[in-house]
Amino acid sequence: MTDTEPLLQVRNLETQFHTDEGIVRAVDGVSFDVYPGETVCIVGESGSGKTVTIESITRILQMPPGEIVGGEVIFDGIDLTTASEKEIRRIRGDRISHVFQNPQGSLNPVYTVGAQIREAIQANRDVGKKAAREQAIELLDEVGIPEAGARIDDYPHEFSGGMRQRVVIAIALAGEPDLLLADEPTTALDVTIEAQIIDLLLRLQEERDMAIVFVTHDLGVVAEIADRVVVMYASKVMEQGHVHEIFDRPAHPYTRALLDCLPGPDGVTPIEGTLPNPLDHPDGCRFAARCEYAIEPCFVGEHPSLLPADGDEDHLVSCLLYRDGHDESVIDREPRRADPFAVGDDT
Amino acid sequence: MSETGHPLLVVRNLEKHFPVQAGVFKREVGRIRAVDGISFSIEKGETFGLVGESGCGKSTAAKAIMHLIEPTGGEVIFDGKNISGMSKDERRGFRRQAQMIFQDPESSFDPRMTIGESVAEPLRVNGMTDRERRRSIVEGLLERVGLDAGDADRYPHEFSGGQKQRIGLARALSINPELLVADEPVSALDVSIQAEILSLMEDLQREFNLAILIISHNLGVIRQISDAVGVMYVGELVERGPTEDVFGDPAHPYTRALLSSIPRPDPHIERSGMELTGDVPSPSDPPPGCRFHTRCPEVIQPDGLELDQTDWRTILTLADRVYRGDIDPQTVRESVLSVAEDGEREPEDVTLSEFEGRLREDFDIQQELEPTAVDTTIHHAIEALYEERPEVAAERLQETFATPCRDSRPASTTVEGDQVAACHLLETSVEASETVPATGDD
């Protein structure tokens, strides 16, 4: 992974919202890379800034009230934060596509699904109506819609929720993107349907060698699909690293606390306290007020910058205790194995 | 259940059907069997979790139990009394004894009332006229659910979702109910907040000796908080029993599928891959026999047939569509032409082999499936469809592929102790175990 160039580089991204009550710093200096063909999960609770982060990448964010005020998003040598509207439109849907949480909202109820997929194909490729229709059928078949040839002329309401999400994925694939940005694409679905969609995304990724940035609050989904994980809290990246590092030896106290929130056989361990006010982030580390290891310096200055944990350049943590002169060994990095569903049929 | 005393809540063959009406005279043309004969009971101080996918009827069941909507069949017995037979006064008493909280804490409060007024409302409605006393009870409750006494003067919009759910709990508990019915109480909340609310519910249950009926689609939540669980599928309870048994050793294939679909928070584990095909059937037209047979990965094969389960599943899916008269030969013909980009020919010109190829591909049925007799049946059935004789196709398939899972409704079978499931596989294994002496006796 390290020999290849990143496909996407997000550098110190800062996105704000202007509201009546003041400026909300929704994304406050976020950096991460995405390499070709890998899956990066951005995980965090509501209000952590994960959705705004990926909406800033292709600038699909409502602007105003939103505004990208700093940082860079480099995709294939172009800084998307400063690219012209024309340039970014060419990239959107063609090289970078989106899948959202709610498939209803992504489909137009008055057009057949065939027409909508065809439109996506023809927006990016110079092909005739007939060829586009043929490709649309192939795409529907590829995303697992049974009897694709017969269903292409159906309207969105004639599909179930899971099938609609498959249609949305077919549309996202129409431009043969290098990068798929998926925002909670399975959250609105039932668990058996969610499993189908996750398997579909993993299969498509392998077949097409496509990178995926997947935003979710569900650590189960993260464990299943992520190669690397970015943990966000209160508009900042708290930790990032390989999925195994994050689940086995989380470095940041917040990551561990989040893992311990999952219901397990011994109950749940809630995180004490509440999320900081996004209008007025506290000084120092954003998590300090809820952190059991917080020491005085944690409450002053800027939020700690990302540093390698265990000397590993691929596993970064923003916690003061990992700085020289502090002792990170006080942090208990063994998460309670929250796996209530070890039914014993596998493993 | 227990020999001494009676359970606090007994639900017996509860049914809630909604009529589907049409025309000026509102003639009933069908019924949505949202809840179709479910039974379970809850002891004092016990938590029962009702789990299932959206549309399975679990929320309707909760409303019918509370008699917020009148059930169309069966009975609900609360503290020994049948709710349907209760007088107006008794009903009012029941409403006091059984409180409900909902998924969306936003819409549960009047935005113009202070939190204190909202929490005190059940007290006021139930005749506590002393303002001061109401106030002091409310303050005590707010503190008990982890808020400040002073929060009583604030308005709903000043609280987060998790805090509102805490307030909802305070309000529900203000008149010391025996039963709390919680419909998806944490679904709208973040994981860390969910954890807080669940552990609060557990504390309150111990303290107030509450019986809780919790409804959720989230198996983790149900597992966390319930002593016993019921798994619903298309209006029916397919399995119920003590939480540890149902989750640890699920007896119904649907429960197994549900559990194995959950993304597990451990990157070292691969999901076991028992993926369900298809969507949940509609409760307005539930499948005959076992309602899960249209998606089940373990459908019983007819005697003498030993197909690979994957092949068997694809055949059943085709057969199911044929039985339902869902396959329109004309559409298949058109789809052959549209896939082939053939604008020259008319649908009538599509050959049998093209037609068969299309259907086999659509349903993932292999060409030349072994044994030959199976393949021949499929071929003949498709031929009958091609000739626009769907009844012949259905007959052919039914002759060779008849399964008890479609032909008869499975009865509830005791698996072990209090664990009960409705699946034909269990019925046969019970028969088998009868011939084998000395199995678990208790």
mmCIF file of N, CA and C in Angstrom, chain A residues 130, chain B residues 334 336-347 349:
data_model
loop_
_atom_site.group_PDB
_atom_site.id
_atom_site.type_symbol
_atom_site.label_atom_id
_atom_site.label_comp_id
_atom_site.label_asym_id
_atom_site.label_seq_id
_atom_site.Cartn_x
_atom_site.Cartn_y
_atom_site.Cartn_z
ATOM 1 N N LYS A 130 -29.527 3.050 -27.189
ATOM 2 C CA LYS A 130 -29.659 1.590 -27.196
ATOM 3 C C LYS A 130 -28.542 0.940 -26.383
ATOM 4 N N GLU B 334 -40.421 -10.351 -23.967
ATOM 5 C CA GLU B 334 -39.941 -8.988 -24.236
ATOM 6 C C GLU B 334 -38.547 -8.786 -23.689
ATOM 7 N N VAL B 336 -36.262 -11.060 -23.323
ATOM 8 C CA VAL B 336 -35.295 -11.733 -24.199
ATOM 9 C C VAL B 336 -34.883 -10.788 -25.315
ATOM 10 N N LEU B 337 -35.871 -10.169 -25.931
ATOM 11 C CA LEU B 337 -35.587 -9.278 -27.060
ATOM 12 C C LEU B 337 -34.828 -8.040 -26.601
ATOM 13 N N SER B 338 -35.218 -7.514 -25.435
ATOM 14 C CA SER B 338 -34.585 -6.261 -25.006
ATOM 15 C C SER B 338 -33.142 -6.502 -24.600
ATOM 16 N N VAL B 339 -32.864 -7.661 -23.981
ATOM 17 C CA VAL B 339 -31.480 -7.951 -23.621
ATOM 18 C C VAL B 339 -30.659 -8.199 -24.886
ATOM 19 N N ALA B 340 -31.285 -8.886 -25.854
ATOM 20 C CA ALA B 340 -30.556 -9.192 -27.095
ATOM 21 C C ALA B 340 -30.497 -7.977 -28.016
ATOM 22 N N GLU B 341 -31.131 -6.847 -27.604
ATOM 23 C CA GLU B 341 -31.158 -5.661 -28.452
ATOM 24 C C GLU B 341 -31.717 -5.998 -29.824
ATOM 25 N N ASP B 342 -32.755 -6.808 -29.838
ATOM 26 C CA ASP B 342 -33.316 -7.264 -31.078
ATOM 27 C C ASP B 342 -34.599 -6.495 -31.355
ATOM 28 N N GLY B 343 -34.530 -5.517 -32.221
ATOM 29 C CA GLY B 343 -35.702 -4.724 -32.525
ATOM 30 C C GLY B 343 -36.486 -5.278 -33.701
ATOM 31 N N GLU B 344 -35.908 -6.290 -34.354
ATOM 32 C CA GLU B 344 -36.527 -6.828 -35.577
ATOM 33 C C GLU B 344 -37.704 -7.741 -35.257
ATOM 34 N N ARG B 345 -37.473 -8.647 -34.309
ATOM 35 C CA ARG B 345 -38.475 -9.688 -34.085
ATOM 36 C C ARG B 345 -39.577 -9.244 -33.124
ATOM 37 N N GLU B 346 -40.688 -9.905 -33.207
ATOM 38 C CA GLU B 346 -41.792 -9.687 -32.289
ATOM 39 C C GLU B 346 -41.638 -10.647 -31.106
ATOM 40 N N PRO B 347 -42.211 -10.313 -29.939
ATOM 41 C CA PRO B 347 -42.112 -11.224 -28.785
ATOM 42 C C PRO B 347 -42.563 -12.651 -29.116
ATOM 43 N N ASP B 349 -41.955 -14.308 -31.610
ATOM 44 C CA ASP B 349 -40.931 -15.063 -32.344
ATOM 45 C C ASP B 349 -39.868 -15.669 -31.433
#
